[in-house]
Each structure stands twice: as C-alpha cells, then as structure tokens.
Amino acid sequence: HYKHAPLTKEVLQWMRNCWEKDDTYDKDHPPLKLYLARPSFRQSARAVRNEMEIIEYLKDRGFTIFRGNEGFPRHIEMFQNAEIIIGAHGAAFFNCVLCRNNPIVLEFCSASRLVPMWKTQAETMGMDRYNFIPCSDDDQMNFDIDIDIIDKYI
C-alpha cells in the first residue's frame, strides 16, 4: 500500500555532501552504538510498548540514546560513527544516509505497516547489514521489541 520513489545513489550522495563538510568526519572517533528512541508524543499509536526497558537494557551495554533533538551537527557525528543502530521504524532512519562504517542496523516495524523505505535507501548507499524486522502489533500498530533478537546482533 505505501508507494514511494526511491532516491538514487547520486541524489543521496549529493544530500550527504551538502550536509557534511569534508573536515567533519573524524575517522579516529570511537564507534557509537545508537538506539533511536521514539518521540515522546508516540504514546497511543505506533509506539514501542517496552521502550523504557529497551533503553535501560541498551544503556547498560554502552548505547547512546538518540532522541532527535541533539542538533544536526551532532546527528552527523553520531551517524557517521555508528557501528550499530537499533530502533523502531521512523524518520530518524533517514540519517543512515550519513553512515560511513556500514553499521549493523535493526529496524523494528509494526507487522501492520511494513514500509522498508529506509532499508532501500541504506542499500542504495551500499549498506549491506540492514535488518528490517516485522513485529506483532495491536490495532494501533503498537508493538514490543524483542530483546532476544537484539542479543543476536550485539
């Protein structure tokens, strides 16, 4: 049901080049493990029901929690240096266009709303460790993220 025109690699590369400055990428920066938290307004639909549990679990394992309000220069730094990115389907995955290290990506998605557009974009940019994971959901497309699946990758 959801149709979108995938962006070409040239367009995505042009966008990355516009946002980055050649001197912003620090190849010696320590790799980051990111969890893309859902916006706080997502309490009734398309929410991760066990998000607080997931956040605590991942923080204990050295993950940085990305909330989307860090400011764009910090977004660039975080995604450039990501070695693993985990989260629920949402616009924050667009930032994968900035990734430099082909990170492992776990994008969890409501089984009622399977829209792999961010996976398509990442693959267009040469990322080949992107995992799109459907999750059982309720009638509001709320779902739980399975910690056992996360454990297989971290």
Short mmCIF file of C-alpha atoms in Angstrom, two decimals:
data_model
loop_
_atom_site.label_atom_id
_atom_site.label_comp_id
_atom_site.label_asym_id
_atom_site.label_seq_id
_atom_site.Cartn_x
_atom_site.Cartn_y
_atom_site.Cartn_z
CA HIS A 1 0.00 0.00 0.00
CA TYR A 2 2.76 2.52 0.60
CA LYS A 3 4.38 3.68 -2.61
CA HIS A 4 7.49 5.78 -2.74
CA ALA A 5 10.06 6.56 -5.35
CA PRO A 6 13.48 5.52 -4.10
CA LEU A 7 16.16 8.16 -4.29
CA THR A 8 19.16 7.38 -6.47
CA LYS A 9 22.61 6.93 -5.01
CA GLU A 10 23.69 10.15 -6.73
CA VAL A 11 20.91 12.14 -5.05
CA LEU A 12 21.61 10.60 -1.63
CA GLN A 13 25.35 11.26 -2.03
CA TRP A 14 24.64 14.85 -3.05
CA MET A 15 22.49 15.30 0.07
CA ARG A 16 25.24 13.84 2.26
CA ASN A 17 27.82 16.13 0.67
CA CYS A 18 25.61 19.19 1.25
CA TRP A 19 25.21 18.36 4.93
CA GLU A 20 28.76 17.28 5.68
CA LYS A 21 31.88 19.32 5.40
CA ASP A 22 34.97 17.42 4.23
CA ASP A 23 36.66 18.07 7.54
CA THR A 24 33.78 16.91 9.78
CA TYR A 25 34.42 13.18 9.57
CA ASP A 26 36.89 12.03 12.20
CA LYS A 27 37.93 8.50 11.27
CA ASP A 28 39.57 8.14 14.69
CA HIS A 29 36.32 8.90 16.56
CA PRO A 30 35.30 5.90 18.69
CA PRO A 31 32.46 3.92 17.15
CA LEU A 32 28.99 4.56 18.55
CA LYS A 33 26.14 2.21 19.31
CA LEU A 34 22.84 4.05 18.78
CA TYR A 35 19.28 3.44 19.86
CA LEU A 36 16.78 5.63 18.02
CA ALA A 37 14.13 6.44 20.64
CA ARG A 38 10.57 7.12 19.58
CA PRO A 39 9.28 10.68 20.06
CA SER A 40 7.54 11.14 23.41
CA PHE A 41 4.26 12.05 21.69
CA ARG A 42 4.03 8.48 20.38
CA GLN A 43 2.07 7.09 23.32
CA SER A 44 -1.07 5.78 21.67
CA ALA A 45 -0.16 4.67 18.14
CA ARG A 46 2.98 3.19 16.55
CA ALA A 47 4.64 3.13 19.96
CA VAL A 48 7.22 0.72 21.31
CA ARG A 49 5.38 -0.58 24.36
CA ASN A 50 8.54 -1.77 26.11
CA GLU A 51 10.74 1.16 25.08
CA MET A 52 11.85 2.10 28.61
CA GLU A 53 13.00 -1.49 29.18
CA ILE A 54 14.85 -1.46 25.84
CA ILE A 55 16.51 1.90 26.62
CA GLU A 56 17.74 0.72 30.04
CA TYR A 57 18.94 -2.58 28.58
CA LEU A 58 20.90 -0.87 25.81
CA LYS A 59 22.30 1.92 28.02
CA ASP A 60 23.76 -0.83 30.23
CA ARG A 61 25.52 -2.10 27.11
CA GLY A 62 27.07 1.21 26.12
CA PHE A 63 24.43 2.51 23.72
CA THR A 64 23.85 6.21 23.15
CA ILE A 65 20.17 7.15 23.08
CA PHE A 66 19.35 9.27 20.02
CA ARG A 67 16.27 11.40 20.70
CA GLY A 68 16.31 13.58 17.58
CA ASN A 69 16.78 16.87 19.44
CA GLU A 70 20.58 16.81 19.60
CA GLY A 71 21.05 19.29 16.77
CA PHE A 72 22.03 18.45 13.23
CA PRO A 73 25.85 18.67 13.68
CA ARG A 74 25.55 16.04 16.44
CA HIS A 75 23.28 13.91 14.21
CA ILE A 76 26.00 13.93 11.55
CA GLU A 77 28.69 12.93 14.06
CA MET A 78 26.55 10.17 15.58
CA PHE A 79 25.56 8.53 12.32
CA GLN A 80 28.99 8.93 10.69
CA ASN A 81 30.49 6.95 13.56
CA ALA A 82 27.74 4.41 14.19
CA GLU A 83 28.70 0.75 14.33
CA ILE A 84 25.20 -0.43 15.22
CA ILE A 85 21.82 1.33 15.02
CA ILE A 86 18.66 -0.04 16.61
CA GLY A 87 15.18 1.43 16.66
CA ALA A 88 11.54 1.37 15.63
CA HIS A 89 10.64 2.37 12.10
CA GLY A 90 10.58 6.15 11.74
CA ALA A 91 12.08 9.18 10.07
CA ALA A 92 15.26 9.04 12.20
CA PHE A 93 16.44 6.21 9.95
CA PHE A 94 16.80 8.73 7.12
CA ASN A 95 20.02 9.77 8.90
CA CYS A 96 21.57 6.48 7.78
CA VAL A 97 22.47 8.39 4.61
CA LEU A 98 25.27 9.85 6.79
CA CYS A 99 26.71 6.47 7.85
CA ARG A 100 30.34 5.88 6.94
CA ASN A 101 31.08 2.48 8.51
CA ASN A 102 28.36 0.17 7.13
CA PRO A 103 26.82 -0.34 10.58
CA ILE A 104 24.57 -3.19 11.60
CA VAL A 105 21.02 -1.79 11.55
CA LEU A 106 17.99 -3.30 13.28
CA GLU A 107 14.81 -1.52 12.21
CA PHE A 108 11.80 -2.95 14.04
CA CYS A 109 8.45 -2.33 12.40
CA SER A 110 4.78 -2.95 13.07
CA ALA A 111 3.68 -6.01 11.09
CA SER A 112 0.65 -3.97 10.00
CA ARG A 113 2.80 -1.25 8.46
CA LEU A 114 5.68 -2.81 6.58
CA VAL A 115 7.42 0.07 4.82
CA PRO A 116 11.05 -0.82 4.05
CA MET A 117 11.92 2.56 2.52
CA TRP A 118 14.83 3.25 4.90
CA LYS A 119 16.27 -0.22 4.18
CA THR A 120 16.02 0.52 0.45
CA GLN A 121 17.77 3.86 0.94
CA ALA A 122 20.55 2.26 3.02
CA GLU A 123 21.11 -0.47 0.45
CA THR A 124 21.27 2.19 -2.27
CA MET A 125 24.13 3.77 -0.27
CA GLY A 126 25.95 0.41 -0.13
CA MET A 127 24.93 -0.65 3.37
CA ASP A 128 24.56 -4.43 3.41
CA ARG A 129 23.98 -5.19 7.11
CA TYR A 130 20.49 -3.67 7.37
CA ASN A 131 17.81 -5.82 9.01
CA PHE A 132 14.11 -4.99 8.68
CA ILE A 133 12.25 -6.86 11.45
CA PRO A 134 8.42 -7.10 11.48
CA CYS A 135 6.84 -7.28 14.96
CA SER A 136 3.41 -8.48 16.09
CA ASP A 137 1.29 -5.47 16.91
CA ASP A 138 -2.10 -4.35 18.22
CA ASP A 139 -4.83 -2.44 16.40
CA GLN A 140 -2.93 0.85 16.94
CA MET A 141 0.29 -0.65 15.48
CA ASN A 142 1.97 -0.61 18.91
CA PHE A 143 4.49 -3.39 19.43
CA ASP A 144 7.27 -4.73 21.66
CA ILE A 145 10.89 -5.02 20.60
CA ASP A 146 12.26 -8.49 21.37
CA ILE A 147 15.46 -8.28 23.42
CA ASP A 148 16.42 -11.79 22.28
CA ILE A 149 16.61 -10.53 18.68
CA ILE A 150 18.80 -7.61 19.77
CA ASP A 151 21.10 -10.02 21.63
CA LYS A 152 21.79 -11.92 18.41
CA TYR A 153 23.39 -8.79 16.93
CA ILE A 154 25.12 -7.10 19.84
#
